[in-house]
Every structure is written in C-alpha cells, then in structure tokens.
Short mmCIF file of C-alpha atoms in Angstrom, two decimals:
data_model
loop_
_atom_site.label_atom_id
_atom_site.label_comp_id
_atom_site.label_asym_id
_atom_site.label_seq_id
_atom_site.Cartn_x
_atom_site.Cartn_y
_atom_site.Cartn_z
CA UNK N 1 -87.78 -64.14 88.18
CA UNK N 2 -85.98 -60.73 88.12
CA UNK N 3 -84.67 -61.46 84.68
CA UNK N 4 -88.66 -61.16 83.79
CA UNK N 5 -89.10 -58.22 85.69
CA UNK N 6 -85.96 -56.30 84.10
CA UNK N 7 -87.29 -57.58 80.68
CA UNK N 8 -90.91 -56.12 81.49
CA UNK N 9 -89.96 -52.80 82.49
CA UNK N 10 -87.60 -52.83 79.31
CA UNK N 11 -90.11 -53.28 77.10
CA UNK N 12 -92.48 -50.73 78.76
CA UNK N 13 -89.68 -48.33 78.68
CA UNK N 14 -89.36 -48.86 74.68
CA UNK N 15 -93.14 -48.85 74.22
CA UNK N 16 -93.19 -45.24 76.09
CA UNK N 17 -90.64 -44.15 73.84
CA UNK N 18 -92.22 -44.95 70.50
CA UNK N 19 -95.53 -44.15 71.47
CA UNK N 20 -94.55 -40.49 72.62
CA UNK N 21 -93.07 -39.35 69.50
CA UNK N 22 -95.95 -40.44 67.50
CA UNK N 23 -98.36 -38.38 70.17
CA UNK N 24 -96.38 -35.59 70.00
CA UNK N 25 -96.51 -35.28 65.89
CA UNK N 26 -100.30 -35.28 66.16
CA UNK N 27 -100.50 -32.56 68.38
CA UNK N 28 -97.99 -30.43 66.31
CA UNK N 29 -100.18 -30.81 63.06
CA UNK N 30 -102.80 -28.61 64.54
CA UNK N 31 -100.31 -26.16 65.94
CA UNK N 32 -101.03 -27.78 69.50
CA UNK N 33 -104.24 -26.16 69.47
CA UNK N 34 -107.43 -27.77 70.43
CA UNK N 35 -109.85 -27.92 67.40
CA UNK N 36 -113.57 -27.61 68.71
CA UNK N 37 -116.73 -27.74 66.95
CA UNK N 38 -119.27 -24.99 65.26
CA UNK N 39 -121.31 -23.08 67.47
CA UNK N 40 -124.44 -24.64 65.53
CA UNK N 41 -125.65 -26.45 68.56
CA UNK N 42 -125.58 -30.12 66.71
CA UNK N 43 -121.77 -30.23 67.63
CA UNK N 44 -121.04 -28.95 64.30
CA UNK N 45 -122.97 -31.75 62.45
CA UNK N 46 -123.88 -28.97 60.19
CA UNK N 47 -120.10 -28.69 58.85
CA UNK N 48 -120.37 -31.97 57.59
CA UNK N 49 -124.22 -32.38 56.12
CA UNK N 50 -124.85 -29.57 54.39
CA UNK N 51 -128.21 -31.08 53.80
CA UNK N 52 -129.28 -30.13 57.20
CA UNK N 53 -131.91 -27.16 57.63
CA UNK N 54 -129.66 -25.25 60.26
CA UNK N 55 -126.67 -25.46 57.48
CA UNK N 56 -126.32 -22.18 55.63
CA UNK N 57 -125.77 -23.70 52.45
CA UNK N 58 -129.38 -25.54 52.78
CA UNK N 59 -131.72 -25.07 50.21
CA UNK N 60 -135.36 -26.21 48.89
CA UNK N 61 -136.50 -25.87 45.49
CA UNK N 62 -138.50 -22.71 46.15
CA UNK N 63 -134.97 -21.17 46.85
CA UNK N 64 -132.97 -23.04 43.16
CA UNK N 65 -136.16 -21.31 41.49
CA UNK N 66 -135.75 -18.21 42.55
CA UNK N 67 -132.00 -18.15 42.18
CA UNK N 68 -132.83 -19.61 38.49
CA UNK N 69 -135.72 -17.03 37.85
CA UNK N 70 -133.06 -13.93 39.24
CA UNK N 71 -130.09 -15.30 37.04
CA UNK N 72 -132.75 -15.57 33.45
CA UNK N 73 -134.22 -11.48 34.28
CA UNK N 74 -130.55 -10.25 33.75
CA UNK N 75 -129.99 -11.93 30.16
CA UNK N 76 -131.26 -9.68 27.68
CA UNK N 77 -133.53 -10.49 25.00
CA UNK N 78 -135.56 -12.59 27.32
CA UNK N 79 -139.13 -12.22 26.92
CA UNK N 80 -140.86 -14.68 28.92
CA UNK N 81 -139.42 -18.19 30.72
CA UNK N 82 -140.31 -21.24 32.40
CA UNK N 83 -139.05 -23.73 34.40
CA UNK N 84 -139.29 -27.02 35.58
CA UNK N 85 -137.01 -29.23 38.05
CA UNK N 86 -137.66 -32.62 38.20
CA UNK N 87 -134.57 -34.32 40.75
CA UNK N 88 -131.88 -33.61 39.56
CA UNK N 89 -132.80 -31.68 36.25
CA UNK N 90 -133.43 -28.23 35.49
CA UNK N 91 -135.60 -27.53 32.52
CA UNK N 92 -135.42 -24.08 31.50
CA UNK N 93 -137.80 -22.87 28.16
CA UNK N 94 -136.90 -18.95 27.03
CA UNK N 95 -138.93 -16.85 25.06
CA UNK N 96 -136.76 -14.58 22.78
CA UNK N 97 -137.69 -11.66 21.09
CA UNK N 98 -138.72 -11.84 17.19
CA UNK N 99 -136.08 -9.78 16.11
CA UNK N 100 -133.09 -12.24 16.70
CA UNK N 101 -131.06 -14.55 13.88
CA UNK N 102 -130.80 -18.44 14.65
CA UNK N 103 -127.23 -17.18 15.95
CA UNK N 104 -128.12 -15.19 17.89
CA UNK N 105 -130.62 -17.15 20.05
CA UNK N 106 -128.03 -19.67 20.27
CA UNK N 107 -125.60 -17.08 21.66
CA UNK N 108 -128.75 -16.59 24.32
CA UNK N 109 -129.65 -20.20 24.89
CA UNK N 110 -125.92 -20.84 25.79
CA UNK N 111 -125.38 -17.44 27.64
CA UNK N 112 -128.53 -18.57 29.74
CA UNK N 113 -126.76 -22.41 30.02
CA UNK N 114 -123.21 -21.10 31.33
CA UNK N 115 -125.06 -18.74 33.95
CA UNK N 116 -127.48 -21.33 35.71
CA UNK N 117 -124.67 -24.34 35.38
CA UNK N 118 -122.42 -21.88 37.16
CA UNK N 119 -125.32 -20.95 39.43
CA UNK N 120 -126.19 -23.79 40.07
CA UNK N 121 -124.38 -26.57 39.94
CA UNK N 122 -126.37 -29.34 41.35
CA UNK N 123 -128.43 -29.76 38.64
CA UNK N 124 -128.10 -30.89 34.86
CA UNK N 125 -129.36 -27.68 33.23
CA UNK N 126 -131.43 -28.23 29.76
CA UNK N 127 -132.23 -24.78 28.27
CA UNK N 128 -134.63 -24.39 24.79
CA UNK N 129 -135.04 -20.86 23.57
CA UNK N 130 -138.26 -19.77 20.68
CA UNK N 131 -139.76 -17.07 19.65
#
C-alpha cells in the first residue's frame, strides 16, 4: 500500500514539474501582461468582424460610392462618370474630353483603374472611358 502512495505522489510531483514550465512560457510571450479586450462594449467583437456597424472600418455602399466618386474628380480629363456596383463589382464608365489620342485615354482609363483598385480593394474594378 505505501509503495502506491510513494508512486502517486511521484507522479504528481513530475506532472507539476512539466506542467509549470509550459505555464510559465505562455505567460512570458505576452510579456506577463494581461491582454484585455477593446473598449467597444461587444468585448472587442469588433476587432475581429470588421463587418460589424460599431467597427471603424464598416462601410455601406453609399460610403464605396462616395470614396469612388472623390478618387474619379481628382483625375484630370474627366468630364462626366458613372458608376455601378453590383456585389462584388465596381463598374466605372468615364467621359473624357474630345481632345485626347486613343493613348491617351488609355493612360486615363488605367490611371482611373490603379486609383480605385488601390482605393478600394474589395471590389473587382471594370473601368470604360469615351468621349
């Protein structure tokens, strides 16, 4: 019966030792320090969905447009433009004025492509340009 016992509180004894090493590596990844969530009032839910309407980086289509619309006024030689987004695409027709060669609307049309794909990424961009 004691040779049990003695064998018991052996193996307890290793147990403690391996597991306390392994504890103590976790806590020294952080620095020790406690890691807490967001102030955002969903326990910092909005960290990980960014979909949410309390995230900062939330936004409807009303807000792509007008990001879109503000990112087409600064290219020059823009007339007039629409635009369309239908999921996850972003149609964008320019209007260009008359004056330009067929090189140098396609210097605009891709201008106007690497700003909005940079601006927004989330969508497939498909710019046209005319007169």
């Amino acid at each position: 019966m004691f040779a049990y016992k003695t064998t018991f509180v052996a193996l307890m004894v290793g147990a403690a030792v391996l597991v306390a090493p392994a504890c103590q590596k976790q806590n020294q990844s952080n620095g020790g320090q406690v890691r807490s969530y967001s102030n955002d009032g969903y326990l910092g839910l909005t960290d990980v969905n960014p979909n949410l309407p309390t995230s900062p980086t939330y936004h409807t289509y009303g807000d792509d447009t007008r990001l879109m619309r503000e990112v087409i006024k600064q290219i020059p030689d823009v007339r007039s433009s629409s635009l369309t987004i239908n999921g996850p695409d972003a149609s964008v027709k320019l209007k260009l004025n008359s004056g330009l060669t067929d090189a140098q609307m396609e210097a605009v049309r891709m201008d106007a492509y690497n700003q909005l794909a940079t601006m927004m990424p989330r969508y497939r961009i498909h710019v046209s340009v005319y007169r």
